[in-house]
mmCIF file of C-alpha atoms in Angstrom:
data_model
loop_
_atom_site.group_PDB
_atom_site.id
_atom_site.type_symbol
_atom_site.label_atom_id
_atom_site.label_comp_id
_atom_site.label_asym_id
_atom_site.label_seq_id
_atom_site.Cartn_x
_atom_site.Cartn_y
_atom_site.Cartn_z
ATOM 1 C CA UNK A 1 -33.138 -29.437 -41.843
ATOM 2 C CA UNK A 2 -31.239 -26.404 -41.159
ATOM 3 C CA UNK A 3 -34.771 -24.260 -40.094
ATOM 4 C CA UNK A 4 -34.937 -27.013 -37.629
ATOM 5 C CA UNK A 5 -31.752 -26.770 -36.705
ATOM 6 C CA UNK A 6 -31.541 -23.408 -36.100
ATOM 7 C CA UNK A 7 -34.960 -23.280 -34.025
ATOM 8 C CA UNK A 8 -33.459 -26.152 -31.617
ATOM 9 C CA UNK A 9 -30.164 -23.915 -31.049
ATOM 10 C CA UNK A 10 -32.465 -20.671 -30.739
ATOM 11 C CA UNK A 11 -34.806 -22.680 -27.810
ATOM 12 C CA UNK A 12 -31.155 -23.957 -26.128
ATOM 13 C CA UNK A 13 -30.161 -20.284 -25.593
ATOM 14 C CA UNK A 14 -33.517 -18.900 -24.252
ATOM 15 C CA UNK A 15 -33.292 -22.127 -22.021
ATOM 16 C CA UNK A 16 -29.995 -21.475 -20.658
ATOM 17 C CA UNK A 17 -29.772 -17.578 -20.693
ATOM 18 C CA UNK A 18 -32.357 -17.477 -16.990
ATOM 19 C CA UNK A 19 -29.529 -19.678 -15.801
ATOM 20 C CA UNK A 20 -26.871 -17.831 -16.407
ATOM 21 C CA UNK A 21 -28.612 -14.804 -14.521
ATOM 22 C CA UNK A 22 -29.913 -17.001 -11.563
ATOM 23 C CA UNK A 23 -26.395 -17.615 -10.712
ATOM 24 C CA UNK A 24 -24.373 -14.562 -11.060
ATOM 25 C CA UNK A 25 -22.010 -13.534 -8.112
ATOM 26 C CA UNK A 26 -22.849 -10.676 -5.774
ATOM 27 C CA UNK A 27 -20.799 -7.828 -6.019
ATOM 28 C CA UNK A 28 -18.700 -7.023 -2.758
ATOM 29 C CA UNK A 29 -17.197 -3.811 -1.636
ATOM 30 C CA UNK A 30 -14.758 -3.920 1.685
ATOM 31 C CA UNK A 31 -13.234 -0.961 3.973
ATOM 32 C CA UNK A 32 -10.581 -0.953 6.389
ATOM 33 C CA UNK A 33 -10.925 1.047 9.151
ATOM 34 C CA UNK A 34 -7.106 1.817 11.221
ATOM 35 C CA UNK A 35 -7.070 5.661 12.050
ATOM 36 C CA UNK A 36 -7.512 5.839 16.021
ATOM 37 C CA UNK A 37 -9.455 8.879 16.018
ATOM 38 C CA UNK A 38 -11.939 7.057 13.554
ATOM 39 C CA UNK A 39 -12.103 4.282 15.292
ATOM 40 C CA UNK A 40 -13.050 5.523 18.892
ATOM 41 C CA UNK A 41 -15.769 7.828 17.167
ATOM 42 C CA UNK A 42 -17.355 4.712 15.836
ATOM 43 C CA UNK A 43 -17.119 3.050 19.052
ATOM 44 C CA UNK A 44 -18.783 5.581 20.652
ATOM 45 C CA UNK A 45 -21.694 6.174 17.779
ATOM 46 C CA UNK A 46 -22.546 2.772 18.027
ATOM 47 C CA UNK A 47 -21.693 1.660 21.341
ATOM 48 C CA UNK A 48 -19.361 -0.792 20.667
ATOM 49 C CA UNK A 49 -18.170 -3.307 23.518
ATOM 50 C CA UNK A 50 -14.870 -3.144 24.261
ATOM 51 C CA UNK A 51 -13.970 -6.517 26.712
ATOM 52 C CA UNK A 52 -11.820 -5.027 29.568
ATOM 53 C CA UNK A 53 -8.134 -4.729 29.293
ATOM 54 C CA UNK A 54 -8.447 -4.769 25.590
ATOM 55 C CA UNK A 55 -8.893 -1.761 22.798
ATOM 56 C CA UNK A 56 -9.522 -1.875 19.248
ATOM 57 C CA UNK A 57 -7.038 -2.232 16.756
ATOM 58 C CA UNK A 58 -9.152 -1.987 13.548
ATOM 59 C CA UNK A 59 -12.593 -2.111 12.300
ATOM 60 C CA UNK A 60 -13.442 -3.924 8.721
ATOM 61 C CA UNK A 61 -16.869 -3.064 6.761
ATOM 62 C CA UNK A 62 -17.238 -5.677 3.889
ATOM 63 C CA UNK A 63 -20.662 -5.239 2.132
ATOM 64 C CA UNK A 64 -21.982 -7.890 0.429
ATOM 65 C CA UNK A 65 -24.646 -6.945 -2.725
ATOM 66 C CA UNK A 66 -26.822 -9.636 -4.117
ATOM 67 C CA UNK A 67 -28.478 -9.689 -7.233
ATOM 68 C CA UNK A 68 -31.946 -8.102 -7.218
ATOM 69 C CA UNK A 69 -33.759 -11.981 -8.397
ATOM 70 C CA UNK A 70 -37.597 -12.407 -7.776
ATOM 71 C CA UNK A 71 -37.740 -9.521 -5.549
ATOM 72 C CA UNK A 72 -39.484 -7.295 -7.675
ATOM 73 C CA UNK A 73 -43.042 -7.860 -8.345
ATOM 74 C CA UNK A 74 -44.760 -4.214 -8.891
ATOM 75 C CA UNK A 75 -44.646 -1.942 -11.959
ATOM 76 C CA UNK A 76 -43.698 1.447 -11.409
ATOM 77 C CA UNK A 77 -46.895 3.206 -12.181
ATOM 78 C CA UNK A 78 -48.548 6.206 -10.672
ATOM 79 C CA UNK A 79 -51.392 6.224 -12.660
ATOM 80 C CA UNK A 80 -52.676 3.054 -11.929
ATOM 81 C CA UNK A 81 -52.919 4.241 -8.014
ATOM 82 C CA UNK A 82 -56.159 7.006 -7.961
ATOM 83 C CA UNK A 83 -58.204 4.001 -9.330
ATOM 84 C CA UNK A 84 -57.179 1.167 -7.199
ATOM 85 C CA UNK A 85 -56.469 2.732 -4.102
ATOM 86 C CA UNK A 86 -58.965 5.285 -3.022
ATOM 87 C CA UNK A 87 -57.319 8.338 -4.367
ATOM 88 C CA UNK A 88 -53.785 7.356 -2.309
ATOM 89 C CA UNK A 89 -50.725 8.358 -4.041
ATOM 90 C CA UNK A 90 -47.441 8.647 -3.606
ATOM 91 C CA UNK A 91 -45.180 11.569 -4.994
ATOM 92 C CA UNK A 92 -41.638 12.610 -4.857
ATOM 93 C CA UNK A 93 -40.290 9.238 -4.525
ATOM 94 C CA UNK A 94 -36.793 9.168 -4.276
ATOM 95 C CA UNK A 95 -34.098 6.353 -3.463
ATOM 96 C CA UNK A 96 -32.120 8.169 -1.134
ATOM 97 C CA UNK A 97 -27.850 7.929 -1.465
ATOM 98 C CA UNK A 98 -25.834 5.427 0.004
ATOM 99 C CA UNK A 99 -26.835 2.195 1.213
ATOM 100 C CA UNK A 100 -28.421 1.910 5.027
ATOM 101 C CA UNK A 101 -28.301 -0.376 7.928
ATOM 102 C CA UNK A 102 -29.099 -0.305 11.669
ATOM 103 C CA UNK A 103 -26.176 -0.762 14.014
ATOM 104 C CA UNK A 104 -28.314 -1.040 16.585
ATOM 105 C CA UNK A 105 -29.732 -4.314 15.874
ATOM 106 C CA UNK A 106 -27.283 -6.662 14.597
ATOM 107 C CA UNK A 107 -29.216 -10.205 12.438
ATOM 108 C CA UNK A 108 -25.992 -12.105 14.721
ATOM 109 C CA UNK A 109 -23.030 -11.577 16.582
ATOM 110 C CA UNK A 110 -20.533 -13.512 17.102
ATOM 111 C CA UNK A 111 -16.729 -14.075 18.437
ATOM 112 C CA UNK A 112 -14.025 -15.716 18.020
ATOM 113 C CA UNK A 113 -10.664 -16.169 20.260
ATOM 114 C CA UNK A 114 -6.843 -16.402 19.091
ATOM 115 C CA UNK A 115 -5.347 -18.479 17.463
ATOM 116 C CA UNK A 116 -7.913 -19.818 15.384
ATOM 117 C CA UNK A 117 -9.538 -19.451 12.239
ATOM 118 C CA UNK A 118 -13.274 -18.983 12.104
ATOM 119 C CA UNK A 119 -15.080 -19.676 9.516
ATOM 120 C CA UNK A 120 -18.887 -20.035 9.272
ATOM 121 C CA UNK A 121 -21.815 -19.445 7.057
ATOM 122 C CA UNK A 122 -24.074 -17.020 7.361
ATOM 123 C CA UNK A 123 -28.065 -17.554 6.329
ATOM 124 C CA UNK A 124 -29.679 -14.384 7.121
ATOM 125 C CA UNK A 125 -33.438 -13.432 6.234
ATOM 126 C CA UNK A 126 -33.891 -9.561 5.644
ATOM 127 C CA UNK A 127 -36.818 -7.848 5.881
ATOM 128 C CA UNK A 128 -38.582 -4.897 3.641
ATOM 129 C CA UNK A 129 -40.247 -2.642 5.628
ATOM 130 C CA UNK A 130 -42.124 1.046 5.364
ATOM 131 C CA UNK A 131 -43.622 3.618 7.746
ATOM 132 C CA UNK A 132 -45.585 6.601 6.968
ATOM 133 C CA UNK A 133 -46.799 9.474 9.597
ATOM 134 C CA UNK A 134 -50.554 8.431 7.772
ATOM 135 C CA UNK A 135 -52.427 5.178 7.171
ATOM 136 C CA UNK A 136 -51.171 4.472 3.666
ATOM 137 C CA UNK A 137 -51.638 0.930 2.542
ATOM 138 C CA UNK A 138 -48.665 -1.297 1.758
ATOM 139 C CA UNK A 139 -50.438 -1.898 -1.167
ATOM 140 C CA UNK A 140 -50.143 1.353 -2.482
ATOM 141 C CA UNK A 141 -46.287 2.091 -1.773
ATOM 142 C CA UNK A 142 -45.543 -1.276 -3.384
ATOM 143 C CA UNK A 143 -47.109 0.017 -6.511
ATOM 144 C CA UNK A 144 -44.853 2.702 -6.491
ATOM 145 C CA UNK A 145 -41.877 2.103 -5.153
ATOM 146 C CA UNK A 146 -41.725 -1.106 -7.349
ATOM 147 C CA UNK A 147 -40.735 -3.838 -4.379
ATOM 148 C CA UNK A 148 -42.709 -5.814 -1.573
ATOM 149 C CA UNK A 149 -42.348 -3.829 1.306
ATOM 150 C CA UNK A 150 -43.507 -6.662 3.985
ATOM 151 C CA UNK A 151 -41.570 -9.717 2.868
ATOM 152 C CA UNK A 152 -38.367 -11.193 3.834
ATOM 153 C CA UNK A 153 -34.993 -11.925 1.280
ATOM 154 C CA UNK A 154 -32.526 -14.484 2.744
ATOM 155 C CA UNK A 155 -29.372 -14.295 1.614
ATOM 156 C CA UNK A 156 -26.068 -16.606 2.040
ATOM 157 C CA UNK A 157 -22.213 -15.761 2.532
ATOM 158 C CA UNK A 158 -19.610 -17.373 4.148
ATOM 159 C CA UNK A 159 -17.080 -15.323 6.156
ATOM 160 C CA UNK A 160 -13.877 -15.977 7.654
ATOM 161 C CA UNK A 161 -11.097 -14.787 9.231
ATOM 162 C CA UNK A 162 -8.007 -15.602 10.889
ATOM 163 C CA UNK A 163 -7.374 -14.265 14.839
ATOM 164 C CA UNK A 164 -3.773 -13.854 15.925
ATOM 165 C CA UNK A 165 -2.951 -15.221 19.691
ATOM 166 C CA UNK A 166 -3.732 -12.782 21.942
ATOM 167 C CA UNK A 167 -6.526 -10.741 19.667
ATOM 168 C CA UNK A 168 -10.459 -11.218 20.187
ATOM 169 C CA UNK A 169 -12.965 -10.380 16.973
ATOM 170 C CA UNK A 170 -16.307 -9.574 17.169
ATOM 171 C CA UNK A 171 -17.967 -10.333 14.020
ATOM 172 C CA UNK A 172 -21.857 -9.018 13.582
ATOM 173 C CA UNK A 173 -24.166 -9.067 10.638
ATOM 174 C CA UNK A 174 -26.607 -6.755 9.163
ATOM 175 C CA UNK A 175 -29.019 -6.464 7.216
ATOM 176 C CA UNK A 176 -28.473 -3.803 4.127
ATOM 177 C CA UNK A 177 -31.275 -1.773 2.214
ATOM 178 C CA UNK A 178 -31.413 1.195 -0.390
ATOM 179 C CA UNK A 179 -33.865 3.831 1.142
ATOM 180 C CA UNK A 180 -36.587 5.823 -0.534
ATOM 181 C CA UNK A 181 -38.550 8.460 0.842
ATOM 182 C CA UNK A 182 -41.971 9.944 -0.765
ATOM 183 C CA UNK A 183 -44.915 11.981 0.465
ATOM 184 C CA UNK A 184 -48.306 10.860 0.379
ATOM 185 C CA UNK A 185 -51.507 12.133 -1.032
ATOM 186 C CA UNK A 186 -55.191 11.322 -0.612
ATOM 187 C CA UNK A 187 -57.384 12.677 -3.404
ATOM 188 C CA UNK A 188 -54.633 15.347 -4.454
ATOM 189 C CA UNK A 189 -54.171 16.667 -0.889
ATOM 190 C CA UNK A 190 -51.348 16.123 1.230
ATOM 191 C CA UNK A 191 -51.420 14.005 4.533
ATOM 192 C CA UNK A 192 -47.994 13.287 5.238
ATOM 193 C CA UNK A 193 -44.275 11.450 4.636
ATOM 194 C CA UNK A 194 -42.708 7.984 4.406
ATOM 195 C CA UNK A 195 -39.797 5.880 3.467
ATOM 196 C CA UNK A 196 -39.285 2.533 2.705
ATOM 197 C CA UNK A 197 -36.577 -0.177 3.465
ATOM 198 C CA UNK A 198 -35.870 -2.916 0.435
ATOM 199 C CA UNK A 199 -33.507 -5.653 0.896
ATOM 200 C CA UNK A 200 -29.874 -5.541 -1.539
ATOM 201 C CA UNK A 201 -27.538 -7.542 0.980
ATOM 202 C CA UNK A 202 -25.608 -8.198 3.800
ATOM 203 C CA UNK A 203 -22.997 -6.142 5.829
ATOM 204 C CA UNK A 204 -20.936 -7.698 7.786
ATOM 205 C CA UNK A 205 -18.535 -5.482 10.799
ATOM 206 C CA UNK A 206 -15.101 -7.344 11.969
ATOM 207 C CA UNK A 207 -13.643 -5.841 15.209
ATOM 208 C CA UNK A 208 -10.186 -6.712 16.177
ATOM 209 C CA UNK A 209 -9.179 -6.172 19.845
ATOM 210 C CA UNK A 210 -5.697 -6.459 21.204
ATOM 211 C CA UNK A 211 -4.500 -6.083 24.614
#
């Protein structure tokens, strides 16, 4: 009785340990952007609107990670590549620092008018992506690199924020990736470079204008 007992507890925990991982929290990291000097070189970097008779009072990153679930699908193995790839290989693979997004092309943007209080939530699909100065395959830096570099990740958050009378806020969303570059290599010659885009979150940029 107690063999049985203990194999019934042991299937209940390999049951419910997935679970517990499916649902784990994303991990958030927020900064606060005040300095003047800061502020107008960011406006200027990224060519931020600035409605007319208004100026910005602060700038707010908050960068939302999610965890890396069903994403994943290649082993990390180079020496599976010469024999299913024609000879293509990838070297010198490396995720690059930091964490990248393109302030240039916004998922949404939105606004909101004081006094309120938005509040909304955002379902964003982000997309992998690579490029390479040479025809590699997709096939072959996804073997590497360890991630689908064509699909799409959509991710979930809901944002708010209060707005004072008198203020406008922009709010615009991003997609956020880690970045790996490599070189590429066709029967142990070398024919070019590349990087590669995979999806970790969201980020999301809160303006605040005043008059």
């Amino acid at each position: 009785m107690r063999k049985k007992t203990w194999l019934l507890l042991s299937l209940v925990v390999l049951l419910i340990m997935p679970i517990q991982t499916i649902f784990a929290k994303e991990k958030t990291n927020e900064r606060v952007i005040v300095d003047p000097i800061e502020i107008k070189k960011i406006a200027e970097d990224h060519n931020l609107e600035i409605p007319e008779g208004y100026h910005i009072e602060e700038i707010k990153y908050t960068d939302v990670y999610f965890p890396d679930y069903n994403y994943t699908r290649y082993k990390n193995d180079e020496n599976i590549q010469p024999y299913l790839f024609d000879s293509w290989k990838l070297k010198n693979v490396k995720k690059q620092s930091g964490d990248y997004y393109f302030p240039d092309s916004p998922l949404v943007s939105d606004w909101a008018y004081g006094p309120s209080n938005f509040k909304h939530i955002y379902k964003e699909s982000v997309t992998a992506s690579f490029s390479s100065s040479v025809g590699v395959k997709a096939s072959v830096v996804e073997a590497t690199v360890g991630f689908e570099v064509s699909g799409s990740k959509e991710f979930s958050r809901e944002y708010s924020v209060e707005v004072p009378r008198g203020k406008k806020v922009n709010i615009k969303v991003y997609g956020m990736y880690e970045k790996y570059t490599f070189d590429v290599y066709k029967n142990d010659k070398y024919e070019g470079k590349g990087k590669a885009f995979k999806p970790i979150g969201l980020k999301f940029e809160q303006i605040i204008y005043s008059k």
